[in-house]
mmCIF file of N, CA and C in Angstrom:
data_model
loop_
_atom_site.group_PDB
_atom_site.id
_atom_site.type_symbol
_atom_site.label_atom_id
_atom_site.label_comp_id
_atom_site.label_asym_id
_atom_site.label_seq_id
_atom_site.Cartn_x
_atom_site.Cartn_y
_atom_site.Cartn_z
ATOM 1 N N MET A 1 -121.691 10.886 80.530
ATOM 2 C CA MET A 1 -123.011 10.612 80.142
ATOM 3 C C MET A 1 -123.772 11.062 81.269
ATOM 4 N N GLN A 2 -124.840 11.857 81.314
ATOM 5 C CA GLN A 2 -125.894 11.992 81.993
ATOM 6 C C GLN A 2 -126.598 10.768 82.482
ATOM 7 N N LEU A 3 -127.324 10.780 83.652
ATOM 8 C CA LEU A 3 -127.960 9.897 84.034
ATOM 9 C C LEU A 3 -129.238 9.768 83.115
ATOM 10 N N ASP A 4 -129.980 10.585 82.838
ATOM 11 C CA ASP A 4 -131.176 10.683 81.805
ATOM 12 C C ASP A 4 -130.708 10.191 80.581
ATOM 13 N N ASP A 5 -129.488 10.377 79.990
ATOM 14 C CA ASP A 5 -129.118 9.614 78.817
ATOM 15 C C ASP A 5 -129.103 7.921 78.854
ATOM 16 N N LEU A 6 -128.406 7.648 80.289
ATOM 17 C CA LEU A 6 -128.113 6.296 80.531
ATOM 18 C C LEU A 6 -129.688 5.548 80.634
ATOM 19 N N TYR A 7 -130.579 6.326 81.317
ATOM 20 C CA TYR A 7 -131.913 5.629 81.710
ATOM 21 C C TYR A 7 -132.562 5.589 80.010
ATOM 22 N N ARG A 8 -132.370 6.785 79.285
ATOM 23 C CA ARG A 8 -132.893 6.496 78.428
ATOM 24 C C ARG A 8 -132.357 5.231 77.299
ATOM 25 N N ARG A 9 -131.088 5.065 77.245
ATOM 26 C CA ARG A 9 -130.443 3.997 76.651
ATOM 27 C C ARG A 9 -130.812 2.564 77.077
ATOM 28 N N VAL A 10 -131.206 2.249 78.255
ATOM 29 C CA VAL A 10 -131.638 1.279 79.136
ATOM 30 C C VAL A 10 -133.010 0.834 78.483
ATOM 31 N N ILE A 11 -134.000 1.911 78.622
ATOM 32 C CA ILE A 11 -135.127 1.721 78.157
ATOM 33 C C ILE A 11 -135.295 1.299 76.694
ATOM 34 N N MET A 12 -134.641 1.739 76.061
ATOM 35 C CA MET A 12 -134.544 1.585 74.173
ATOM 36 C C MET A 12 -133.806 0.406 74.154
ATOM 37 N N ASP A 13 -132.852 -0.103 75.087
ATOM 38 C CA ASP A 13 -132.361 -1.639 74.728
ATOM 39 C C ASP A 13 -133.567 -2.492 75.107
ATOM 40 N N HIS A 14 -134.158 -2.158 76.151
ATOM 41 C CA HIS A 14 -135.308 -3.424 76.434
ATOM 42 C C HIS A 14 -136.422 -3.121 75.463
ATOM 43 N N TYR A 15 -136.564 -2.294 74.830
ATOM 44 C CA TYR A 15 -137.609 -1.924 73.625
ATOM 45 C C TYR A 15 -137.139 -2.891 72.430
ATOM 46 N N LYS A 16 -135.869 -2.316 72.020
ATOM 47 C CA LYS A 16 -135.369 -2.877 70.966
ATOM 48 C C LYS A 16 -134.943 -4.444 71.082
ATOM 49 N N ASN A 17 -134.613 -4.855 72.310
ATOM 50 C CA ASN A 17 -134.037 -6.194 72.691
ATOM 51 C C ASN A 17 -134.863 -6.762 73.745
ATOM 52 N N PRO A 18 -136.107 -6.865 73.516
ATOM 53 C CA PRO A 18 -137.092 -7.464 74.755
ATOM 54 C C PRO A 18 -136.761 -8.832 75.242
ATOM 55 N N ARG A 19 -136.407 -8.916 76.270
ATOM 56 C CA ARG A 19 -136.091 -9.964 77.354
ATOM 57 C C ARG A 19 -137.622 -10.741 77.353
ATOM 58 N N ASN A 20 -137.507 -12.114 77.396
ATOM 59 C CA ASN A 20 -138.612 -13.017 77.669
ATOM 60 C C ASN A 20 -139.979 -12.861 76.718
ATOM 61 N N ARG A 21 -139.698 -12.237 75.567
ATOM 62 C CA ARG A 21 -141.069 -11.929 74.597
ATOM 63 C C ARG A 21 -141.114 -13.252 74.050
ATOM 64 N N GLY A 22 -142.546 -13.870 73.972
ATOM 65 C CA GLY A 22 -143.121 -14.824 73.414
ATOM 66 C C GLY A 22 -143.955 -15.836 74.237
ATOM 67 N N LYS A 23 -144.169 -16.780 73.847
ATOM 68 C CA LYS A 23 -145.431 -17.463 74.645
ATOM 69 C C LYS A 23 -144.681 -18.818 74.863
ATOM 70 N N PHE A 24 -145.604 -19.465 76.456
ATOM 71 C CA PHE A 24 -145.321 -20.759 76.449
ATOM 72 C C PHE A 24 -146.132 -21.663 75.633
ATOM 73 N N ASP A 25 -145.718 -23.002 75.376
ATOM 74 C CA ASP A 25 -146.393 -24.010 74.628
ATOM 75 C C ASP A 25 -147.257 -24.529 75.673
ATOM 76 N N GLY A 26 -147.086 -24.858 77.061
ATOM 77 C CA GLY A 26 -147.893 -25.475 77.779
ATOM 78 C C GLY A 26 -148.746 -24.464 78.632
ATOM 79 N N ASP A 27 -149.004 -25.089 79.711
ATOM 80 C CA ASP A 27 -149.923 -24.400 80.757
ATOM 81 C C ASP A 27 -148.993 -23.350 81.393
ATOM 82 N N ALA A 28 -149.627 -22.282 81.459
ATOM 83 C CA ALA A 28 -149.255 -21.072 82.139
ATOM 84 C C ALA A 28 -150.476 -20.194 82.612
ATOM 85 N N VAL A 29 -150.273 -19.441 84.110
ATOM 86 C CA VAL A 29 -151.190 -18.419 84.312
ATOM 87 C C VAL A 29 -151.201 -17.233 83.039
ATOM 88 N N THR A 30 -152.149 -16.978 82.430
ATOM 89 C CA THR A 30 -152.200 -16.003 81.730
ATOM 90 C C THR A 30 -153.094 -14.561 81.815
ATOM 91 N N VAL A 31 -152.518 -13.655 81.801
ATOM 92 C CA VAL A 31 -153.346 -12.532 81.871
ATOM 93 C C VAL A 31 -153.025 -11.491 80.625
ATOM 94 N N ASP A 32 -154.286 -11.052 80.045
ATOM 95 C CA ASP A 32 -154.349 -10.217 79.098
ATOM 96 C C ASP A 32 -155.065 -8.734 79.651
ATOM 97 N N LEU A 33 -154.216 -7.625 79.485
ATOM 98 C CA LEU A 33 -154.486 -6.387 79.771
ATOM 99 C C LEU A 33 -154.263 -5.455 78.913
ATOM 100 N N ASN A 34 -155.179 -4.331 78.750
ATOM 101 C CA ASN A 34 -154.701 -3.057 77.799
ATOM 102 C C ASN A 34 -154.920 -1.946 78.446
ATOM 103 N N ASN A 35 -154.562 -0.956 77.672
ATOM 104 C CA ASN A 35 -154.506 0.558 78.190
ATOM 105 C C ASN A 35 -155.059 1.211 76.992
ATOM 106 N N PRO A 36 -156.488 1.472 77.187
ATOM 107 C CA PRO A 36 -157.194 1.849 75.905
ATOM 108 C C PRO A 36 -156.914 3.207 75.731
ATOM 109 N N THR A 37 -156.311 4.099 76.824
ATOM 110 C CA THR A 37 -155.980 5.277 76.827
ATOM 111 C C THR A 37 -154.873 5.569 75.390
ATOM 112 N N CYS A 38 -153.843 4.489 75.601
ATOM 113 C CA CYS A 38 -152.889 4.708 74.285
ATOM 114 C C CYS A 38 -152.972 3.618 73.694
ATOM 115 N N GLY A 39 -153.428 2.538 73.855
ATOM 116 C CA GLY A 39 -153.439 1.638 72.796
ATOM 117 C C GLY A 39 -152.462 0.548 73.136
ATOM 118 N N ASP A 40 -151.837 0.542 74.348
ATOM 119 C CA ASP A 40 -150.940 -0.584 74.827
ATOM 120 C C ASP A 40 -151.783 -1.816 75.211
ATOM 121 N N ARG A 41 -151.377 -3.048 74.588
ATOM 122 C CA ARG A 41 -151.887 -4.347 75.247
ATOM 123 C C ARG A 41 -150.692 -5.253 75.603
ATOM 124 N N ILE A 42 -150.991 -6.170 76.241
ATOM 125 C CA ILE A 42 -150.063 -7.136 76.928
ATOM 126 C C ILE A 42 -150.663 -8.546 77.320
ATOM 127 N N SER A 43 -149.869 -9.479 76.864
ATOM 128 C CA SER A 43 -150.492 -10.914 77.297
ATOM 129 C C SER A 43 -149.317 -11.305 78.317
ATOM 130 N N LEU A 44 -149.572 -11.555 79.586
ATOM 131 C CA LEU A 44 -148.309 -12.002 80.283
ATOM 132 C C LEU A 44 -148.647 -13.306 80.587
ATOM 133 N N GLN A 45 -147.665 -14.346 80.454
ATOM 134 C CA GLN A 45 -147.877 -15.584 81.031
ATOM 135 C C GLN A 45 -146.605 -16.009 82.073
ATOM 136 N N LEU A 46 -147.368 -16.444 83.122
ATOM 137 C CA LEU A 46 -146.377 -16.825 84.468
ATOM 138 C C LEU A 46 -146.315 -18.408 84.309
ATOM 139 N N ILE A 47 -145.271 -18.772 84.579
ATOM 140 C CA ILE A 47 -145.025 -20.243 85.207
ATOM 141 C C ILE A 47 -144.902 -20.391 86.476
ATOM 142 N N ILE A 48 -145.715 -20.839 87.382
ATOM 143 C CA ILE A 48 -145.645 -20.769 88.909
ATOM 144 C C ILE A 48 -145.596 -22.256 89.412
ATOM 145 N N GLU A 49 -144.616 -22.297 90.061
ATOM 146 C CA GLU A 49 -144.409 -23.567 90.812
ATOM 147 C C GLU A 49 -144.681 -23.596 91.972
ATOM 148 N N GLY A 50 -145.516 -24.269 92.960
ATOM 149 C CA GLY A 50 -145.277 -23.873 94.225
ATOM 150 C C GLY A 50 -145.466 -22.456 94.704
ATOM 151 N N ASP A 51 -144.647 -21.942 95.352
ATOM 152 C CA ASP A 51 -144.353 -20.434 95.734
ATOM 153 C C ASP A 51 -143.787 -19.641 95.004
ATOM 154 N N ILE A 52 -143.261 -19.959 93.617
ATOM 155 C CA ILE A 52 -142.038 -19.454 92.912
ATOM 156 C C ILE A 52 -142.706 -19.182 91.305
ATOM 157 N N VAL A 53 -142.103 -18.012 91.085
ATOM 158 C CA VAL A 53 -142.274 -17.687 89.645
ATOM 159 C C VAL A 53 -141.142 -18.368 89.097
ATOM 160 N N LYS A 54 -141.357 -19.581 88.278
ATOM 161 C CA LYS A 54 -140.282 -20.224 87.633
ATOM 162 C C LYS A 54 -139.882 -19.547 86.271
ATOM 163 N N ASP A 55 -140.927 -18.755 85.678
ATOM 164 C CA ASP A 55 -140.625 -18.236 84.270
ATOM 165 C C ASP A 55 -141.565 -17.121 83.987
ATOM 166 N N ALA A 56 -141.427 -16.192 83.173
ATOM 167 C CA ALA A 56 -142.403 -15.468 82.708
ATOM 168 C C ALA A 56 -142.090 -14.805 81.255
ATOM 169 N N ARG A 57 -143.321 -14.690 80.671
ATOM 170 C CA ARG A 57 -142.952 -14.475 79.040
ATOM 171 C C ARG A 57 -144.028 -13.308 79.007
ATOM 172 N N PHE A 58 -144.012 -12.376 77.956
ATOM 173 C CA PHE A 58 -145.210 -11.658 77.456
ATOM 174 C C PHE A 58 -145.170 -11.303 76.007
ATOM 175 N N THR A 59 -146.324 -11.027 75.318
ATOM 176 C CA THR A 59 -146.288 -10.684 74.097
ATOM 177 C C THR A 59 -147.343 -9.372 74.241
ATOM 178 N N GLY A 60 -147.210 -8.503 73.152
ATOM 179 C CA GLY A 60 -148.191 -7.403 73.289
ATOM 180 C C GLY A 60 -147.638 -6.297 72.079
ATOM 181 N N GLU A 61 -148.318 -5.035 72.112
ATOM 182 C CA GLU A 61 -147.804 -3.983 71.337
ATOM 183 C C GLU A 61 -148.037 -2.703 72.289
ATOM 184 N N GLY A 62 -147.439 -1.951 72.115
ATOM 185 C CA GLY A 62 -147.225 -0.599 72.542
ATOM 186 C C GLY A 62 -145.957 0.257 72.493
ATOM 187 N N CYS A 63 -146.116 1.289 73.351
ATOM 188 C CA CYS A 63 -145.140 2.256 73.413
ATOM 189 C C CYS A 63 -143.904 1.800 73.990
ATOM 190 N N SER A 64 -142.709 2.528 73.788
ATOM 191 C CA SER A 64 -141.479 1.922 74.267
ATOM 192 C C SER A 64 -141.536 1.889 75.769
ATOM 193 N N ILE A 65 -142.217 2.619 76.553
ATOM 194 C CA ILE A 65 -142.335 2.549 77.991
ATOM 195 C C ILE A 65 -143.272 1.053 78.406
ATOM 196 N N SER A 66 -144.216 1.033 77.841
ATOM 197 C CA SER A 66 -144.984 -0.314 78.378
ATOM 198 C C SER A 66 -144.170 -1.398 77.933
ATOM 199 N N MET A 67 -143.618 -1.524 76.720
ATOM 200 C CA MET A 67 -142.759 -2.857 76.277
ATOM 201 C C MET A 67 -141.793 -3.017 77.139
ATOM 202 N N SER A 68 -140.701 -1.952 77.546
ATOM 203 C CA SER A 68 -139.523 -1.952 78.022
ATOM 204 C C SER A 68 -140.141 -2.127 79.509
ATOM 205 N N SER A 69 -140.936 -1.877 80.081
ATOM 206 C CA SER A 69 -141.124 -2.222 81.399
ATOM 207 C C SER A 69 -141.599 -3.502 81.710
ATOM 208 N N ALA A 70 -142.291 -4.203 80.528
ATOM 209 C CA ALA A 70 -142.541 -5.721 80.619
ATOM 210 C C ALA A 70 -141.619 -6.497 80.664
ATOM 211 N N SER A 71 -140.754 -6.066 79.402
ATOM 212 C CA SER A 71 -139.060 -6.959 79.479
ATOM 213 C C SER A 71 -138.424 -6.734 80.995
ATOM 214 N N MET A 72 -138.423 -5.652 81.701
ATOM 215 C CA MET A 72 -137.745 -5.527 82.868
ATOM 216 C C MET A 72 -138.517 -6.400 84.030
ATOM 217 N N MET A 73 -139.756 -6.130 84.010
ATOM 218 C CA MET A 73 -140.637 -6.994 85.083
ATOM 219 C C MET A 73 -140.283 -8.413 84.831
ATOM 220 N N THR A 74 -140.340 -9.073 83.674
ATOM 221 C CA THR A 74 -140.295 -10.613 83.658
ATOM 222 C C THR A 74 -139.011 -10.886 84.146
ATOM 223 N N GLU A 75 -137.810 -10.239 83.770
ATOM 224 C CA GLU A 75 -136.696 -10.350 84.163
ATOM 225 C C GLU A 75 -136.516 -10.484 85.385
ATOM 226 N N ALA A 76 -137.180 -9.479 86.237
ATOM 227 C CA ALA A 76 -136.913 -9.178 87.690
ATOM 228 C C ALA A 76 -137.787 -10.284 88.510
ATOM 229 N N VAL A 77 -138.729 -10.857 87.955
ATOM 230 C CA VAL A 77 -139.616 -11.616 88.728
ATOM 231 C C VAL A 77 -139.243 -13.226 88.535
ATOM 232 N N LYS A 78 -138.344 -13.542 87.681
ATOM 233 C CA LYS A 78 -138.169 -14.952 87.473
ATOM 234 C C LYS A 78 -137.329 -15.336 88.733
ATOM 235 N N GLY A 79 -137.809 -16.558 89.255
ATOM 236 C CA GLY A 79 -136.975 -16.873 90.573
ATOM 237 C C GLY A 79 -137.400 -16.621 91.853
ATOM 238 N N ARG A 80 -138.236 -15.605 91.707
ATOM 239 C CA ARG A 80 -138.485 -15.094 93.158
ATOM 240 C C ARG A 80 -140.053 -15.746 93.694
ATOM 241 N N THR A 81 -140.195 -15.604 94.958
ATOM 242 C CA THR A 81 -141.312 -16.123 95.592
ATOM 243 C C THR A 81 -142.447 -15.130 95.057
ATOM 244 N N LEU A 82 -143.800 -15.809 95.103
ATOM 245 C CA LEU A 82 -144.557 -14.782 94.937
ATOM 246 C C LEU A 82 -144.876 -13.551 95.870
ATOM 247 N N THR A 83 -144.455 -13.875 97.157
ATOM 248 C CA THR A 83 -144.501 -12.605 97.922
ATOM 249 C C THR A 83 -143.418 -11.671 97.589
ATOM 250 N N GLU A 84 -142.425 -12.075 97.135
ATOM 251 C CA GLU A 84 -140.797 -11.227 96.474
ATOM 252 C C GLU A 84 -141.706 -10.532 95.529
ATOM 253 N N ALA A 85 -142.208 -11.387 94.281
ATOM 254 C CA ALA A 85 -142.637 -10.437 93.175
ATOM 255 C C ALA A 85 -143.706 -9.460 93.359
ATOM 256 N N LEU A 86 -144.661 -9.930 94.579
ATOM 257 C CA LEU A 86 -145.440 -8.518 94.811
ATOM 258 C C LEU A 86 -144.990 -7.509 95.290
ATOM 259 N N ASP A 87 -143.949 -7.726 96.486
ATOM 260 C CA ASP A 87 -143.242 -6.660 96.969
ATOM 261 C C ASP A 87 -142.416 -5.811 95.865
ATOM 262 N N LEU A 88 -142.007 -6.505 95.040
ATOM 263 C CA LEU A 88 -141.389 -5.768 93.981
ATOM 264 C C LEU A 88 -142.043 -4.982 93.348
ATOM 265 N N ALA A 89 -143.399 -5.433 92.718
ATOM 266 C CA ALA A 89 -144.402 -4.785 92.138
ATOM 267 C C ALA A 89 -144.744 -3.537 93.029
ATOM 268 N N GLY A 90 -144.930 -3.809 94.273
ATOM 269 C CA GLY A 90 -145.075 -2.608 95.266
ATOM 270 C C GLY A 90 -144.304 -1.649 95.177
ATOM 271 N N ARG A 91 -143.121 -2.039 95.088
ATOM 272 C CA ARG A 91 -141.906 -0.946 95.165
ATOM 273 C C ARG A 91 -141.891 -0.206 93.744
ATOM 274 N N PHE A 92 -142.272 -1.025 92.550
ATOM 275 C CA PHE A 92 -142.358 -0.069 91.449
ATOM 276 C C PHE A 92 -143.503 0.854 91.308
ATOM 277 N N SER A 93 -144.746 0.418 92.171
ATOM 278 C CA SER A 93 -145.781 1.500 92.264
ATOM 279 C C SER A 93 -145.126 2.787 92.988
ATOM 280 N N LYS A 94 -144.622 2.531 93.977
ATOM 281 C CA LYS A 94 -144.075 3.777 94.702
ATOM 282 C C LYS A 94 -143.111 4.325 93.771
ATOM 283 N N LEU A 95 -142.321 3.903 92.909
ATOM 284 C CA LEU A 95 -141.352 4.487 92.046
ATOM 285 C C LEU A 95 -142.230 5.327 91.161
ATOM 286 N N MET A 96 -143.215 4.886 90.570
ATOM 287 C CA MET A 96 -144.141 5.511 89.868
ATOM 288 C C MET A 96 -144.890 6.684 90.510
ATOM 289 N N MET A 97 -144.827 6.737 91.852
ATOM 290 C CA MET A 97 -145.303 7.976 92.480
ATOM 291 C C MET A 97 -144.422 8.891 92.798
ATOM 292 N N GLY A 98 -143.279 8.688 92.306
ATOM 293 C CA GLY A 98 -142.385 9.593 92.764
ATOM 294 C C GLY A 98 -141.340 9.503 93.995
ATOM 295 N N GLU A 99 -141.583 8.207 94.670
ATOM 296 C CA GLU A 99 -140.880 7.983 95.901
ATOM 297 C C GLU A 99 -139.543 7.499 95.470
ATOM 298 N N SER A 100 -138.493 7.467 96.312
ATOM 299 C CA SER A 100 -137.157 6.977 96.060
ATOM 300 C C SER A 100 -137.156 5.558 96.692
ATOM 301 N N VAL A 101 -136.723 4.714 95.462
ATOM 302 C CA VAL A 101 -136.925 3.099 95.872
ATOM 303 C C VAL A 101 -135.623 2.513 95.148
ATOM 304 N N ASP A 102 -135.239 1.731 96.080
ATOM 305 C CA ASP A 102 -133.837 0.849 95.870
ATOM 306 C C ASP A 102 -134.342 -0.367 95.189
ATOM 307 N N PHE A 103 -133.605 -0.631 94.238
ATOM 308 C CA PHE A 103 -133.761 -1.982 93.307
ATOM 309 C C PHE A 103 -132.255 -2.590 93.139
ATOM 310 N N ASP A 104 -131.741 -2.707 94.195
ATOM 311 C CA ASP A 104 -130.353 -3.135 94.185
ATOM 312 C C ASP A 104 -130.302 -4.535 93.250
ATOM 313 N N ASP A 105 -131.169 -5.387 93.480
ATOM 314 C CA ASP A 105 -131.315 -6.621 92.968
ATOM 315 C C ASP A 105 -131.480 -6.647 91.305
ATOM 316 N N TYR A 106 -132.121 -5.567 90.759
ATOM 317 C CA TYR A 106 -132.366 -5.406 89.466
ATOM 318 C C TYR A 106 -132.323 -3.732 88.945
ATOM 319 N N GLU A 107 -131.227 -3.341 88.892
ATOM 320 C CA GLU A 107 -131.054 -1.905 88.887
ATOM 321 C C GLU A 107 -131.869 -1.495 87.365
ATOM 322 N N ASP A 108 -131.924 -2.102 86.381
ATOM 323 C CA ASP A 108 -132.549 -1.685 85.166
ATOM 324 C C ASP A 108 -133.955 -1.059 85.365
ATOM 325 N N LEU A 109 -134.797 -1.342 86.395
ATOM 326 C CA LEU A 109 -135.919 -0.674 86.857
ATOM 327 C C LEU A 109 -135.949 0.789 87.146
ATOM 328 N N GLU A 110 -134.884 1.194 87.535
ATOM 329 C CA GLU A 110 -134.525 2.547 87.916
ATOM 330 C C GLU A 110 -134.759 3.399 86.881
ATOM 331 N N ALA A 111 -134.310 2.841 85.504
ATOM 332 C CA ALA A 111 -134.361 3.735 84.514
ATOM 333 C C ALA A 111 -136.054 4.138 84.208
ATOM 334 N N LEU A 112 -136.928 3.559 84.606
ATOM 335 C CA LEU A 112 -138.053 4.084 84.480
ATOM 336 C C LEU A 112 -138.655 5.224 85.496
ATOM 337 N N SER A 113 -137.798 5.387 86.367
ATOM 338 C CA SER A 113 -138.155 6.541 87.404
ATOM 339 C C SER A 113 -138.392 7.917 86.934
ATOM 340 N N GLY A 114 -138.190 8.144 85.679
ATOM 341 C CA GLY A 114 -138.616 9.468 85.132
ATOM 342 C C GLY A 114 -140.007 9.520 84.698
ATOM 343 N N VAL A 115 -140.447 8.367 84.439
ATOM 344 C CA VAL A 115 -141.830 8.448 83.932
ATOM 345 C C VAL A 115 -142.895 9.176 84.917
ATOM 346 N N ASN A 116 -142.592 9.247 86.259
ATOM 347 C CA ASN A 116 -143.786 9.771 87.096
ATOM 348 C C ASN A 116 -143.595 11.232 86.875
ATOM 349 N N LYS A 117 -142.785 11.733 86.069
ATOM 350 C CA LYS A 117 -142.987 13.291 85.601
ATOM 351 C C LYS A 117 -143.982 13.405 84.500
ATOM 352 N N PHE A 118 -144.430 12.417 84.026
ATOM 353 C CA PHE A 118 -145.284 12.252 82.975
ATOM 354 C C PHE A 118 -146.611 11.459 83.319
ATOM 355 N N PRO A 119 -147.458 12.181 84.167
ATOM 356 C CA PRO A 119 -148.522 11.335 84.559
ATOM 357 C C PRO A 119 -149.487 10.194 83.526
ATOM 358 N N ALA A 120 -149.744 10.813 82.306
ATOM 359 C CA ALA A 120 -150.223 9.977 81.371
ATOM 360 C C ALA A 120 -149.396 8.485 80.881
ATOM 361 N N ARG A 121 -148.139 8.520 81.379
ATOM 362 C CA ARG A 121 -147.466 7.635 80.855
ATOM 363 C C ARG A 121 -147.107 6.375 81.998
ATOM 364 N N ILE A 122 -147.675 6.909 83.007
ATOM 365 C CA ILE A 122 -147.570 5.762 84.479
ATOM 366 C C ILE A 122 -148.472 4.681 83.871
ATOM 367 N N LYS A 123 -149.237 4.816 83.504
ATOM 368 C CA LYS A 123 -150.488 3.695 83.031
ATOM 369 C C LYS A 123 -149.556 2.744 82.063
ATOM 370 N N CYS A 124 -149.033 3.356 81.279
ATOM 371 C CA CYS A 124 -148.047 2.558 80.194
ATOM 372 C C CYS A 124 -146.692 1.813 81.255
ATOM 373 N N ALA A 125 -146.296 2.460 81.806
ATOM 374 C CA ALA A 125 -145.158 1.741 82.700
ATOM 375 C C ALA A 125 -145.802 0.732 83.800
ATOM 376 N N THR A 126 -146.994 0.816 84.121
ATOM 377 C CA THR A 126 -147.427 -0.175 85.229
ATOM 378 C C THR A 126 -148.323 -1.115 84.435
ATOM 379 N N LEU A 127 -148.539 -1.194 83.286
ATOM 380 C CA LEU A 127 -149.545 -2.330 82.663
ATOM 381 C C LEU A 127 -148.963 -3.722 82.941
ATOM 382 N N ALA A 128 -147.803 -3.874 82.774
ATOM 383 C CA ALA A 128 -147.319 -5.547 82.685
ATOM 384 C C ALA A 128 -147.329 -5.460 84.455
ATOM 385 N N TRP A 129 -146.826 -4.731 85.355
ATOM 386 C CA TRP A 129 -147.161 -4.974 86.618
ATOM 387 C C TRP A 129 -148.428 -5.095 86.945
ATOM 388 N N ASN A 130 -149.410 -4.623 86.510
ATOM 389 C CA ASN A 130 -150.612 -4.973 87.069
ATOM 390 C C ASN A 130 -151.143 -6.438 86.541
ATOM 391 N N ALA A 131 -150.559 -6.713 85.406
ATOM 392 C CA ALA A 131 -151.024 -7.995 84.927
ATOM 393 C C ALA A 131 -150.262 -8.817 85.913
ATOM 394 N N LEU A 132 -149.188 -8.625 86.450
ATOM 395 C CA LEU A 132 -148.263 -9.602 87.131
ATOM 396 C C LEU A 132 -149.186 -9.794 88.567
ATOM 397 N N LYS A 133 -149.702 -8.525 89.036
ATOM 398 C CA LYS A 133 -150.308 -8.817 90.379
ATOM 399 C C LYS A 133 -151.537 -9.677 89.868
ATOM 400 N N LYS A 134 -152.273 -9.388 88.976
ATOM 401 C CA LYS A 134 -153.750 -10.096 88.651
ATOM 402 C C LYS A 134 -153.193 -11.637 88.516
ATOM 403 N N GLY A 135 -152.191 -12.016 87.867
ATOM 404 C CA GLY A 135 -151.741 -13.435 87.653
ATOM 405 C C GLY A 135 -151.356 -14.164 88.985
ATOM 406 N N ILE A 136 -150.745 -13.159 89.890
ATOM 407 C CA ILE A 136 -150.567 -13.990 91.251
ATOM 408 C C ILE A 136 -151.969 -14.066 91.973
ATOM 409 N N GLN A 137 -152.738 -12.827 91.889
ATOM 410 C CA GLN A 137 -153.947 -13.500 92.866
ATOM 411 C C GLN A 137 -154.755 -14.347 92.159
ATOM 412 N N THR A 138 -154.620 -14.827 90.885
ATOM 413 C CA THR A 138 -155.481 -15.455 90.299
ATOM 414 C C THR A 138 -154.981 -16.983 90.761
ATOM 415 N N GLU A 139 -153.520 -17.133 91.054
ATOM 416 C CA GLU A 139 -153.109 -18.364 91.483
ATOM 417 C C GLU A 139 -152.918 -18.602 92.793
ATOM 418 N N SER A 140 -153.011 -17.689 93.468
ATOM 419 C CA SER A 140 -153.093 -17.500 95.185
ATOM 420 C C SER A 140 -154.271 -18.163 95.909
#
């Protein structure tokens, strides 16, 4: 199996079986963003206790790239400090710019590395990450 096929399967798995999809009943930091260019929209909710992202969930609609990225992001940031979550968001941004980035701790993110070949899709992949950064800035 080629690497591109493996990456495509990972993306489609997160799209068809999204992790952390839904809403919290109680208080949560909530950020709503959309990408008017292609119609993607996301509502990200974060449970932040002290300096830790205790939990993350999302709802929304969009293409397989935006929804898969949101699923991967929520998985990757749970249990991390705010600084670690922002660092991860920074590394993801570098990945979208075509830089080589290591995601030892959550390799599914590497599946989105090919998105940088399609500049119009970068906004799709980064939508959830932008919501994360905005949510952390709101809380800080």
